[in-house]
């Protein structure tokens, strides 16, 4: 037996039932002090973990109580939502996803972990890998977008950044795959709502990132708040036992979401807390976050033989196993001087690097960007988000410090120096402000400038948990502001900071360029200024589809063909409909009558200061045997005037399946930096197991048959080849 197993089994033999149940309980800290009640519970061995305590002195003190004053001296897991940074705030995860850069994401997570660990935290509730195709959902900000493949690749990188190589390395902390599963599909994008997801869809779309994180060794899973097909995830035995444990063989532990066990009663699954504790523990939730149904009822459920002591022992040993892996039994204390300073120069530099790669250039009419300092005498900077160090941080930034933030206004001033005049007007007090009091001065500022940089979007409070929107246009009078400014006849460069895709179609005629920066975090300003003034080319690509109109949601690139798919000709303008039209006269295809069926911006889209041309797609064989691989190559040339990074993407389509298959599926991507005129050969390898999907019988299978394959700079690429999978 390994040392770990010996230690755990010795502890289990010595533990009382109260102490075992204690390990399965996570309590909320008292935010900066040790309450007598918490201290007493820790002393009695009734606490396995504490959430939401970030004062190092308090954490060291509660660890001291656990280690020296509880009977068995078991240290605590200290959990915290470190979602996109700790003190140094990186772009929101959806923004990071737009970088398609696993390496940078891993570095950022590593820095977040080191900063958090220096304050005594040893467990983060991240990454969130809920696939979401509904930008109304506020938590879309927290995930990696709509695609299971991209999400999995980036989430694994983030997890490795937190956990490092099996917790070896300064500042490694445990991470958590959440929210298992389907939470991103909540009805109408309203947080916590019901999800109804067919099993094949669960397995083919929502589960893959979780499965990949489980295989890659993520320390913990969090069960979702949401009701999954009638059985809320935190009491779902099929999900947590049959799939996670039996089918996937997952060894880490499962924590509930905040009070999600007690909420089983509110869902109407159980009559009372005792039954909620039963359903959750029996399903396989190992630790209860904050509510206390386990503390109150597990003993009785064991006495009544409804739960076995083996079930409890398995849960406890999984929790102890993580404490061992984190080295907490050797030392539970944190010495801040062992760690680099918070938000130090290196951390801030990385924060800037990742913004440089996460901004997506969506419009650049007549190549108005990059701006050239030589041709400018004055620049207007307008907008409620142009100089707000807090709002640029985004959601989930409990520990972030806006004092470190550098805003767009600061950075633009810094970039242009004294020779160019900056005319700054806020225009609106916040993004929801409907007053037009400052429109006149904003207009004056633009009229006396050569160009206007207008920074609009959403304040951070408009996205994140429980912050969903039914209308995802620019809030307040921002649209009116843009229209007012566009009448000045100066180039309008719109910089958007937001936690989700916004519906921006109606303002496109009024702007000349659109740089989508998500909530960029601490170093948003300097990176955005570098992009605007051409020190660096934008290279981000959308990790989520942008709808034209809300009514198109859910809209995503990997949808399926209907029996009557829409085509370019299907678009009917409402005004073209005759006074009286026969029922079938408008054609019969899967479109809305009042908007084009295509999105405003598709998944994978993003412009650059380079221009990229793809050619010569070919495969190294026409047929690939099941169990083998195939190579797909193409060339990409930068035909533009400026050097830039291009993210090249590989998509496939399985033409006929035992269940219908998406019209495109991302299967690979790579980033290349290309000088003007430079051509690069792209080579992607796919193994037939990458083509597998869960069929009608819920069996993971690669089916023989014809596949289309595409390479390009966006999901709409037309550069296509084909190959056949044979037995
Ligand atoms: C509720 C959220 O759903 C979850 O993501 C978070 O980790 C917990 N609260 C803890 O704060």
XYZ file of C-alpha atoms and ligand atoms in Angstrom:
738
model
C 0.000 0.000 0.000
C 1.237 3.495 -0.788
C 1.946 5.936 2.060
C -1.171 7.780 1.081
C -3.387 4.737 1.283
C -1.889 3.758 4.643
C -2.436 7.226 6.071
C -6.022 7.387 4.826
C -6.932 3.944 6.036
C -5.375 4.615 9.454
C -7.305 7.833 9.723
C -10.555 6.197 8.666
C -10.090 3.584 11.369
C -9.644 6.250 14.003
C -12.380 8.610 12.861
C -15.728 8.808 14.574
C -18.824 9.168 12.436
C -19.030 12.834 13.473
C -15.498 13.392 12.201
C -16.252 11.611 8.947
C -19.342 13.694 8.350
C -17.242 16.707 9.292
C -14.866 16.010 6.409
C -17.885 16.019 4.114
C -18.931 19.487 5.236
C -17.739 22.794 3.857
C -18.579 25.898 5.854
C -18.482 29.521 4.895
C -15.750 31.565 6.557
C -16.500 34.730 8.451
C -14.734 37.017 5.991
C -11.709 38.192 7.930
C -12.240 36.815 11.422
C -12.454 33.478 13.154
C -15.847 33.156 14.787
C -16.079 31.135 17.971
C -18.635 28.898 16.314
C -16.361 28.049 13.381
C -13.360 27.526 15.651
C -15.362 25.207 17.896
C -16.582 23.145 14.975
C -13.101 22.823 13.545
C -11.836 21.733 16.972
C -14.509 19.040 17.104
C -13.500 17.794 13.645
C -16.784 18.888 12.108
C -15.335 20.823 9.181
C -13.523 19.486 6.122
C -13.283 22.718 4.204
C -13.869 26.438 4.519
C -14.986 28.631 1.641
C -14.632 32.374 1.245
C -11.869 33.194 3.643
C -8.935 35.072 2.159
C -7.206 36.679 5.094
C -3.927 34.828 5.437
C -3.827 35.310 9.201
C -7.301 33.873 9.554
C -6.508 30.954 7.258
C -3.311 30.116 9.117
C -5.224 30.341 12.374
C -8.019 27.998 11.276
C -5.438 25.582 9.892
C -3.658 25.766 13.272
C -6.878 24.959 15.082
C -7.543 22.048 12.699
C -4.025 20.648 12.900
C -3.215 21.203 16.568
C -6.539 21.359 18.375
C -8.749 18.828 16.592
C -8.429 15.223 17.731
C -6.914 13.867 14.510
C -5.230 17.018 13.251
C -6.686 16.874 9.742
C -5.957 20.092 7.812
C -8.605 22.050 5.905
C -9.282 22.614 2.249
C -9.611 26.360 1.754
C -11.821 27.032 -1.254
C -12.317 30.217 -3.202
C -13.687 31.235 -6.580
C -10.474 32.192 -8.327
C -12.059 32.373 -11.753
C -9.902 34.627 -13.910
C -7.237 35.831 -11.569
C -6.809 36.661 -7.923
C -5.270 40.101 -7.408
C -4.115 40.329 -11.001
C -7.260 39.961 -13.077
C -7.028 38.347 -16.501
C -9.773 38.617 -19.129
C -12.993 36.799 -18.292
C -12.735 33.142 -19.342
C -14.873 33.780 -22.438
C -12.331 36.426 -23.424
C -9.423 34.101 -22.714
C -11.137 31.552 -24.935
C -11.000 34.043 -27.815
C -7.208 33.747 -27.702
C -7.393 30.042 -28.616
C -4.077 29.923 -26.797
C -3.816 27.091 -24.264
C -0.270 28.047 -23.315
C -1.181 31.567 -22.270
C -4.268 30.340 -20.462
C -2.148 27.861 -18.545
C 0.293 30.615 -17.541
C -2.526 32.873 -16.420
C -4.039 30.097 -14.302
C -0.638 29.401 -12.818
C -0.268 33.026 -11.791
C -3.801 33.041 -10.357
C -2.944 29.936 -8.360
C 0.327 31.334 -7.059
C -1.333 34.574 -5.961
C -4.223 32.729 -4.309
C -1.928 30.186 -2.658
C 0.169 32.982 -1.197
C -2.944 33.930 0.779
C -3.562 30.386 1.993
C -6.090 29.228 -0.624
C -5.591 25.678 -1.832
C -8.675 24.974 -3.954
C -10.360 26.972 -6.697
C -13.803 26.394 -8.190
C -12.612 26.711 -11.752
C -12.669 25.992 -14.677
C -16.314 26.320 -15.559
C -16.804 24.111 -18.604
C -20.495 24.544 -19.180
C -21.073 24.681 -22.909
C -23.486 27.494 -23.537
C -25.184 28.603 -26.703
C -27.264 31.247 -25.047
C -25.621 34.634 -24.529
C -28.538 35.787 -22.404
C -27.160 33.517 -19.688
C -24.968 35.680 -17.458
C -22.506 32.897 -16.791
C -21.556 32.625 -20.428
C -18.795 35.034 -19.298
C -17.302 32.342 -17.083
C -16.924 29.595 -19.644
C -15.055 28.977 -22.873
C -18.002 29.376 -25.214
C -20.110 27.112 -27.372
C -17.796 24.408 -28.609
C -16.896 21.217 -26.723
C -13.534 20.750 -28.443
C -12.243 24.286 -27.905
C -13.614 24.304 -24.381
C -11.898 21.022 -23.513
C -8.508 22.061 -24.861
C -8.549 25.366 -22.998
C -9.980 23.958 -19.785
C -7.290 21.311 -19.565
C -4.668 24.023 -19.960
C -6.313 26.074 -17.224
C -6.491 23.073 -14.929
C -2.818 22.317 -15.519
C -1.991 25.911 -14.696
C -3.727 25.579 -11.335
C -2.694 22.075 -10.376
C 0.674 22.042 -12.122
C 2.299 18.680 -12.428
C 0.337 16.737 -9.827
C 0.582 19.580 -7.304
C 4.363 19.732 -7.552
C 5.472 23.312 -7.679
C 5.051 26.484 -5.703
C 1.454 27.597 -5.516
C -0.223 24.555 -7.039
C -3.853 24.435 -5.978
C -6.695 22.014 -6.613
C -9.160 22.829 -9.331
C -12.779 21.922 -9.922
C -14.755 21.054 -13.050
C -18.113 22.728 -12.812
C -21.100 22.637 -13.049
C -21.750 18.986 -13.751
C -23.713 18.977 -16.053
C -25.793 20.901 -18.563
C -26.089 24.088 -16.498
C -25.309 26.248 -19.568
C -28.495 25.074 -21.269
C -30.870 26.590 -18.734
C -34.172 27.529 -20.290
C -34.274 31.020 -21.824
C -30.796 31.689 -20.485
C -32.129 32.352 -17.008
C -29.715 31.218 -14.358
C -30.556 28.171 -12.226
C -33.432 27.175 -14.507
C -34.442 23.790 -15.751
C -32.461 22.031 -18.424
C -33.896 19.367 -20.680
C -31.117 17.747 -22.630
C -31.450 14.451 -24.486
C -28.844 11.907 -23.429
C -27.134 11.892 -26.826
C -26.795 15.665 -26.661
C -25.479 15.453 -23.113
C -22.886 12.922 -24.136
C -21.885 14.522 -27.427
C -21.932 18.190 -26.430
C -22.150 18.901 -22.713
C -20.150 16.091 -21.141
C -16.956 15.927 -23.238
C -15.103 18.764 -21.454
C -15.905 17.171 -18.095
C -14.801 13.748 -19.292
C -11.545 15.150 -20.609
C -10.857 16.980 -17.340
C -11.614 13.799 -15.413
C -9.166 11.871 -17.588
C -6.566 14.621 -17.194
C -6.711 14.347 -13.397
C -8.792 17.263 -12.203
C -9.047 17.149 -8.418
C -12.759 17.776 -8.006
C -16.132 18.139 -9.686
C -18.998 20.398 -8.654
C -22.563 19.210 -9.100
C -24.775 21.772 -10.753
C -27.645 23.742 -9.280
C -29.802 22.874 -12.251
C -32.559 20.371 -12.758
C -31.345 17.884 -15.364
C -34.213 16.194 -17.170
C -36.273 16.150 -13.993
C -33.581 15.136 -11.514
C -31.482 18.018 -10.199
C -27.794 17.306 -10.716
C -26.946 17.424 -7.001
C -29.225 14.443 -6.388
C -28.760 12.681 -9.704
C -27.563 9.129 -9.149
C -27.376 8.314 -12.849
C -25.108 11.285 -13.429
C -22.827 11.046 -10.425
C -22.720 7.317 -9.925
C -23.410 5.619 -13.232
C -21.634 8.076 -15.490
C -18.974 9.782 -13.387
C -17.881 6.918 -11.182
C -18.766 3.732 -12.999
C -18.429 4.691 -16.646
C -15.631 7.248 -16.361
C -13.892 5.788 -13.300
C -13.380 9.241 -11.793
C -11.325 9.130 -8.583
C -11.531 12.737 -7.391
C -14.305 14.058 -5.190
C -17.579 15.818 -5.878
C -18.623 18.951 -4.042
C -22.155 20.296 -4.273
C -22.797 23.815 -5.426
C -23.688 26.413 -2.796
C -26.613 24.961 -0.812
C -27.629 22.919 -3.851
C -28.334 19.917 -1.626
C -30.794 21.821 0.543
C -32.277 23.196 -2.678
C -33.350 19.724 -3.782
C -36.390 20.350 -1.617
C -37.113 23.677 -3.328
C -36.865 21.919 -6.688
C -39.577 19.585 -5.441
C -37.427 16.466 -5.555
C -37.500 15.888 -1.806
C -39.796 16.670 1.088
C -37.224 17.840 3.571
C -33.523 18.248 4.355
C -33.146 14.683 5.488
C -34.329 13.365 2.143
C -32.138 15.889 0.357
C -29.112 14.655 2.289
C -30.067 11.109 1.374
C -30.485 11.807 -2.343
C -27.224 13.747 -2.591
C -25.062 11.390 -0.534
C -26.538 8.350 -2.218
C -25.996 9.883 -5.648
C -22.371 10.552 -4.753
C -21.944 14.151 -3.641
C -18.962 13.806 -1.305
C -18.915 17.268 0.225
C -21.774 19.642 0.952
C -21.119 23.289 0.263
C -22.455 25.557 3.018
C -25.898 24.056 3.767
C -25.845 21.563 6.627
C -28.098 18.692 5.669
C -25.186 16.241 5.946
C -24.240 17.441 9.393
C -27.815 17.107 10.549
C -29.004 13.932 8.877
C -26.279 11.587 7.642
C -25.938 9.877 11.041
C -29.629 9.059 11.158
C -29.607 7.829 7.545
C -26.793 5.439 8.420
C -28.526 4.234 11.548
C -31.582 3.525 9.447
C -29.379 1.582 6.993
C -30.414 3.790 4.120
C -26.814 4.803 3.587
C -23.900 2.516 4.312
C -20.764 3.385 6.200
C -18.852 2.274 3.094
C -20.485 5.093 1.134
C -19.350 7.551 3.781
C -15.840 6.088 3.927
C -15.458 6.341 0.153
C -16.440 9.994 0.195
C -14.116 10.778 3.103
C -11.183 8.924 1.621
C -11.503 10.876 -1.626
C -11.406 14.140 0.337
C -8.457 13.020 2.456
C -6.700 11.867 -0.668
C -6.756 15.394 -2.093
C -5.513 16.825 1.212
C -2.637 14.386 1.004
C -1.890 15.217 -2.642
C -1.794 18.907 -1.816
C 0.802 18.190 0.875
C -1.444 19.586 3.590
C -0.624 16.802 6.021
C 3.044 17.845 5.822
C 2.377 21.546 6.131
C -0.939 23.298 6.235
C 0.477 26.767 6.846
C 1.277 29.438 4.323
C 4.209 31.821 4.540
C 3.591 34.707 2.200
C 7.295 35.471 1.901
C 7.762 32.152 0.080
C 5.752 33.593 -2.799
C 6.282 36.360 -5.313
C 4.455 39.627 -4.651
C 0.827 39.912 -5.706
C 0.205 41.705 -8.986
C 3.926 42.037 -9.643
C 5.390 43.207 -12.951
C 5.599 39.699 -14.379
C 1.959 38.973 -13.536
C 0.807 42.262 -15.011
C 2.800 41.645 -18.167
C 1.099 38.310 -18.680
C -2.231 39.956 -17.984
C -1.492 42.340 -20.830
C -0.273 39.584 -23.166
C -3.467 37.644 -22.810
C -5.626 40.695 -23.514
C -3.573 41.300 -26.659
C -4.612 37.856 -27.851
C -8.182 37.808 -26.598
C -9.560 40.939 -28.264
C -11.419 40.216 -31.481
C -11.464 42.690 -34.345
C -14.966 42.417 -35.784
C -15.048 45.379 -38.151
C -12.340 47.420 -39.813
C -13.851 49.404 -42.629
C -11.385 50.874 -45.115
C -8.591 49.663 -42.824
C -9.216 52.503 -40.424
C -7.198 50.549 -37.880
C -4.413 50.551 -36.916
C -4.334 54.233 -36.109
C -1.157 55.971 -37.099
C 0.258 58.445 -34.606
C 1.843 60.404 -37.450
C -1.482 61.338 -38.976
C -3.249 62.420 -35.790
C -3.352 65.692 -33.929
C -6.169 64.871 -31.578
C -8.155 61.870 -30.398
C -11.556 61.869 -28.713
C -11.988 59.219 -26.039
C -15.639 58.776 -25.135
C -17.701 56.358 -23.109
C -18.585 55.126 -19.643
C -16.051 52.277 -19.821
C -13.126 54.310 -21.146
C -11.799 55.162 -17.739
C -13.287 52.796 -15.218
C -10.741 50.506 -13.632
C -13.376 48.507 -11.794
C -15.824 47.807 -14.594
C -13.171 46.498 -16.950
C -12.464 43.653 -14.514
C -15.743 41.816 -15.169
C -17.568 39.264 -13.064
C -16.133 37.099 -10.214
C -13.376 39.354 -9.068
C -13.826 39.157 -5.302
C -10.122 39.602 -4.689
C -9.191 41.722 -7.679
C -7.979 45.189 -6.941
C -9.107 47.940 -9.331
C -6.241 50.084 -8.059
C -3.960 48.018 -10.294
C -6.160 48.540 -13.342
C -4.915 50.567 -16.253
C -7.815 51.984 -18.235
C -8.072 52.731 -21.934
C -7.887 56.455 -21.255
C -4.702 56.074 -19.159
C -3.116 53.860 -21.759
C -4.079 55.958 -24.778
C -2.648 59.064 -23.089
C 0.489 57.135 -22.400
C 0.667 55.819 -25.959
C 0.210 59.147 -27.731
C 2.362 61.282 -25.444
C 2.096 65.049 -25.277
C 2.019 65.809 -28.964
C -1.532 64.547 -29.527
C -4.452 66.122 -27.739
C -6.897 63.830 -25.965
C -10.482 65.056 -25.670
C -12.151 62.849 -23.078
C -15.880 62.916 -22.282
C -17.574 60.139 -20.376
C -20.857 60.662 -22.219
C -22.897 58.424 -19.923
C -22.431 57.828 -16.215
C -22.628 54.081 -16.626
C -23.644 51.680 -19.364
C -27.303 51.711 -18.241
C -27.570 55.477 -18.097
C -30.371 56.751 -20.323
C -29.751 60.461 -19.967
C -28.360 62.375 -22.903
C -27.043 65.297 -20.857
C -23.443 64.816 -21.928
C -24.138 64.038 -25.566
C -23.509 67.602 -26.593
C -20.054 67.761 -25.015
C -19.249 64.284 -26.357
C -20.145 65.508 -29.829
C -18.032 68.634 -29.375
C -15.090 66.475 -28.329
C -15.436 64.336 -31.448
C -15.848 67.358 -33.703
C -12.596 68.785 -32.426
C -10.711 65.487 -32.907
C -9.397 63.486 -35.852
C -10.834 60.209 -34.651
C -13.111 58.955 -31.864
C -12.396 55.944 -29.703
C -15.672 55.062 -28.027
C -15.595 52.553 -25.189
C -19.013 51.055 -24.518
C -20.533 47.762 -23.456
C -21.721 46.286 -20.190
C -20.686 47.059 -16.654
C -19.430 44.001 -14.849
C -22.631 43.602 -12.836
C -24.589 42.877 -16.024
C -23.052 39.428 -16.484
C -22.026 36.566 -14.221
C -23.999 34.361 -11.868
C -27.690 35.285 -11.720
C -27.040 38.240 -14.015
C -28.857 37.217 -17.139
C -30.401 39.552 -19.658
C -33.492 39.185 -21.821
C -32.247 41.887 -24.179
C -28.577 41.702 -25.062
C -28.234 44.953 -26.952
C -26.079 47.801 -25.701
C -27.888 48.945 -22.543
C -28.992 52.487 -21.715
C -28.524 55.267 -24.231
C -25.292 53.858 -25.650
C -26.766 53.181 -29.051
C -28.102 56.736 -29.188
C -24.655 57.979 -28.177
C -23.007 56.127 -31.049
C -25.559 57.451 -33.502
C -25.004 60.998 -32.234
C -21.245 60.682 -32.559
C -21.369 59.111 -35.985
C -23.071 62.243 -37.315
C -19.800 64.150 -36.671
C -18.181 62.641 -39.747
C -15.084 61.395 -37.922
C -13.992 57.760 -37.903
C -15.678 55.986 -35.009
C -13.659 53.209 -33.422
C -15.933 51.255 -31.139
C -14.278 49.320 -28.337
C -16.720 47.020 -26.566
C -16.155 45.599 -23.098
C -18.794 43.034 -22.194
C -19.396 39.709 -20.512
C -21.224 38.154 -23.451
C -21.899 38.591 -27.163
C -24.124 41.621 -27.662
C -26.542 42.190 -30.528
C -24.839 45.015 -32.384
C -26.288 44.820 -35.886
C -28.191 48.081 -35.695
C -25.128 50.198 -34.932
C -22.843 48.754 -37.589
C -23.645 51.500 -40.134
C -22.536 54.085 -37.554
C -19.079 52.768 -36.804
C -15.863 52.268 -38.703
C -14.148 49.680 -36.560
C -15.214 47.349 -33.789
C -12.789 45.793 -31.352
C -14.481 43.352 -28.982
C -12.508 43.173 -25.757
C -14.851 41.255 -23.388
C -14.070 42.315 -19.831
C -10.310 42.459 -20.271
C -9.185 42.692 -16.648
C -6.416 44.637 -14.940
C -4.307 45.355 -18.017
C -7.121 45.960 -20.494
C -6.069 49.542 -21.276
C -2.456 49.046 -22.371
C -3.260 46.033 -24.524
C -6.198 47.752 -26.203
C -4.061 50.826 -26.895
C -1.339 48.639 -28.437
C -3.928 47.029 -30.693
C -5.526 50.300 -31.740
C -2.190 51.909 -32.540
C -0.818 48.844 -34.317
C 1.973 47.790 -31.975
C 0.356 44.394 -32.158
C -2.239 42.943 -34.526
C -5.518 41.611 -33.149
C -5.629 37.845 -33.504
C -8.572 36.715 -31.350
C -11.303 34.597 -32.907
C -14.809 34.239 -31.540
C -15.381 31.272 -29.230
C -19.116 31.853 -29.498
C -21.504 32.906 -32.243
C -22.860 36.461 -32.216
C -26.564 36.609 -33.093
C -28.060 39.414 -35.116
C -31.189 39.322 -33.016
C -32.194 37.737 -29.765
C -34.817 35.614 -31.500
C -32.072 33.629 -33.230
C -30.841 32.170 -29.933
C -29.731 29.407 -29.658
C -27.506 29.978 -32.663
C -24.236 28.092 -33.006
C -22.046 26.929 -35.826
C -22.351 23.207 -35.179
C -26.115 23.084 -35.529
C -27.690 20.293 -37.509
C -29.268 20.480 -40.899
C -33.011 20.473 -40.764
C -34.893 18.551 -43.441
C -35.334 21.923 -45.123
C -32.117 23.781 -44.440
C -31.896 27.493 -45.122
C -29.712 28.631 -47.988
C -28.410 32.023 -49.031
C -31.564 32.445 -51.170
C -33.906 31.674 -48.313
C -33.687 35.179 -46.932
C -36.920 37.070 -47.335
C -37.187 40.681 -46.443
C -40.389 41.394 -44.500
C -41.061 44.406 -46.709
C -40.987 42.211 -49.797
C -43.895 40.096 -48.641
C -46.921 40.905 -50.778
C -50.159 42.158 -49.268
C -51.660 38.710 -49.328
C -49.366 35.781 -49.787
C -50.211 32.138 -50.062
C -49.014 29.931 -47.302
C -46.135 28.342 -49.227
C -45.238 31.274 -51.445
C -42.301 32.399 -49.315
C -40.474 29.114 -49.650
C -40.224 26.458 -47.031
C -36.950 26.497 -45.139
C -35.554 26.869 -41.655
C -35.422 30.661 -41.467
C -36.943 33.539 -39.555
C -38.908 35.945 -41.710
C -37.522 39.002 -40.018
C -33.809 38.393 -40.079
C -31.176 36.627 -42.112
C -30.639 33.069 -40.961
C -26.901 33.601 -40.587
C -25.402 35.045 -37.400
C -23.949 38.522 -37.188
C -20.490 37.041 -36.593
C -19.855 33.312 -36.751
C -17.846 31.133 -34.411
C -14.142 31.286 -35.222
C -14.416 34.723 -36.851
C -11.970 37.546 -36.247
C -10.118 40.045 -38.424
C -6.470 40.986 -38.252
C -4.103 43.606 -39.592
C -2.741 40.837 -41.790
C -4.882 39.233 -44.485
C -4.951 35.525 -44.820
C -5.593 33.370 -47.817
C -6.039 29.635 -47.541
C -5.363 27.224 -50.405
C -4.559 23.699 -51.448
C -6.370 21.575 -48.945
C -5.470 17.932 -49.327
C -5.458 14.703 -47.357
C -2.612 12.183 -47.317
C -5.073 9.390 -48.093
C -8.552 9.071 -49.460
C -9.542 6.325 -47.099
C -8.687 5.906 -43.466
C -9.145 2.646 -41.630
C -10.812 2.700 -38.213
C -8.013 2.819 -35.638
C -5.700 4.819 -37.874
C -5.001 8.478 -38.514
C -5.172 10.836 -41.462
C -3.331 14.065 -42.216
C -4.993 17.089 -43.696
C -2.829 19.866 -45.056
C -3.371 23.286 -46.587
C -1.418 26.489 -46.950
C -2.063 29.874 -45.435
C -0.476 33.041 -46.794
C -0.403 36.474 -45.242
C -1.313 38.571 -48.266
C -1.599 41.733 -46.188
C 0.886 44.476 -45.388
C 1.397 43.732 -41.711
C 2.735 40.787 -39.755
C 0.140 39.023 -37.646
C -0.894 35.817 -35.931
C -3.575 33.758 -37.636
C -5.556 31.054 -35.874
C -6.255 28.323 -38.418
C -9.103 25.956 -37.747
C -9.971 22.457 -38.899
C -13.590 21.330 -39.142
C -15.177 18.048 -40.174
C -18.628 16.810 -41.049
C -19.732 13.227 -40.756
C -22.203 13.124 -43.623
C -24.409 10.265 -42.486
C -24.787 8.972 -38.954
C -26.770 6.569 -36.869
C -27.949 9.787 -35.251
C -27.850 13.030 -37.230
C -24.542 14.840 -37.023
C -23.655 18.556 -36.807
C -22.986 20.369 -40.066
C -19.506 21.246 -38.851
C -17.397 20.241 -35.873
C -14.105 21.799 -34.822
C -11.384 19.162 -34.541
C -8.177 21.169 -34.458
C -6.625 24.622 -34.461
C -3.201 26.170 -34.558
C -1.692 29.611 -34.277
C 0.956 30.903 -36.657
C 2.745 34.214 -36.818
C 3.169 35.219 -40.459
C 5.153 38.047 -41.972
C 3.604 39.847 -44.959
C 3.950 37.575 -47.973
C 4.831 34.542 -45.872
C 3.187 31.194 -46.592
C 2.939 28.407 -44.036
C 2.011 24.805 -44.628
C -0.602 23.711 -42.115
C -0.754 20.099 -41.144
C -3.493 18.623 -38.949
C -3.712 14.990 -37.879
C -6.966 13.346 -36.980
C -7.326 9.873 -35.587
C -10.567 8.031 -36.294
C -11.269 8.007 -32.570
C -11.561 11.815 -32.812
C -14.518 11.217 -35.126
C -16.437 9.075 -32.668
C -19.810 10.061 -31.260
C -22.417 8.516 -29.010
C -24.960 6.743 -31.182
C -28.590 5.723 -30.567
C -27.473 3.071 -28.147
C -25.265 5.580 -26.347
C -22.195 3.745 -27.566
C -19.142 5.759 -28.517
C -18.544 4.766 -32.122
C -16.693 5.879 -35.205
C -18.888 5.004 -38.137
C -17.535 4.184 -41.568
C -18.582 6.587 -44.291
C -17.794 9.848 -45.991
C -16.487 12.905 -44.156
C -16.019 16.448 -45.339
C -13.100 18.372 -43.922
C -12.368 22.091 -44.029
C -9.435 24.310 -43.092
C -9.683 28.061 -42.734
C -9.757 31.102 -40.518
C -13.407 30.806 -39.472
C -16.186 28.239 -39.138
C -17.645 29.478 -42.415
C -14.573 28.447 -44.402
C -15.353 26.883 -47.771
C -11.949 25.270 -48.390
C -13.032 21.673 -48.394
C -11.725 18.169 -49.011
C -13.156 14.777 -48.175
C -12.106 11.354 -46.988
C -13.765 8.089 -46.231
C -13.582 6.095 -43.037
C -13.513 2.359 -43.734
C -13.526 -0.715 -41.508
C -22.197 29.263 -6.658
C -21.651 29.107 -8.037
O -22.610 28.493 -8.864
C -20.373 28.316 -8.100
O -19.872 28.381 -9.400
C -19.393 28.835 -7.105
O -18.173 28.145 -7.219
C -19.995 28.677 -5.729
N -21.192 29.487 -5.659
C -19.041 29.095 -4.629
O -18.947 30.449 -4.557
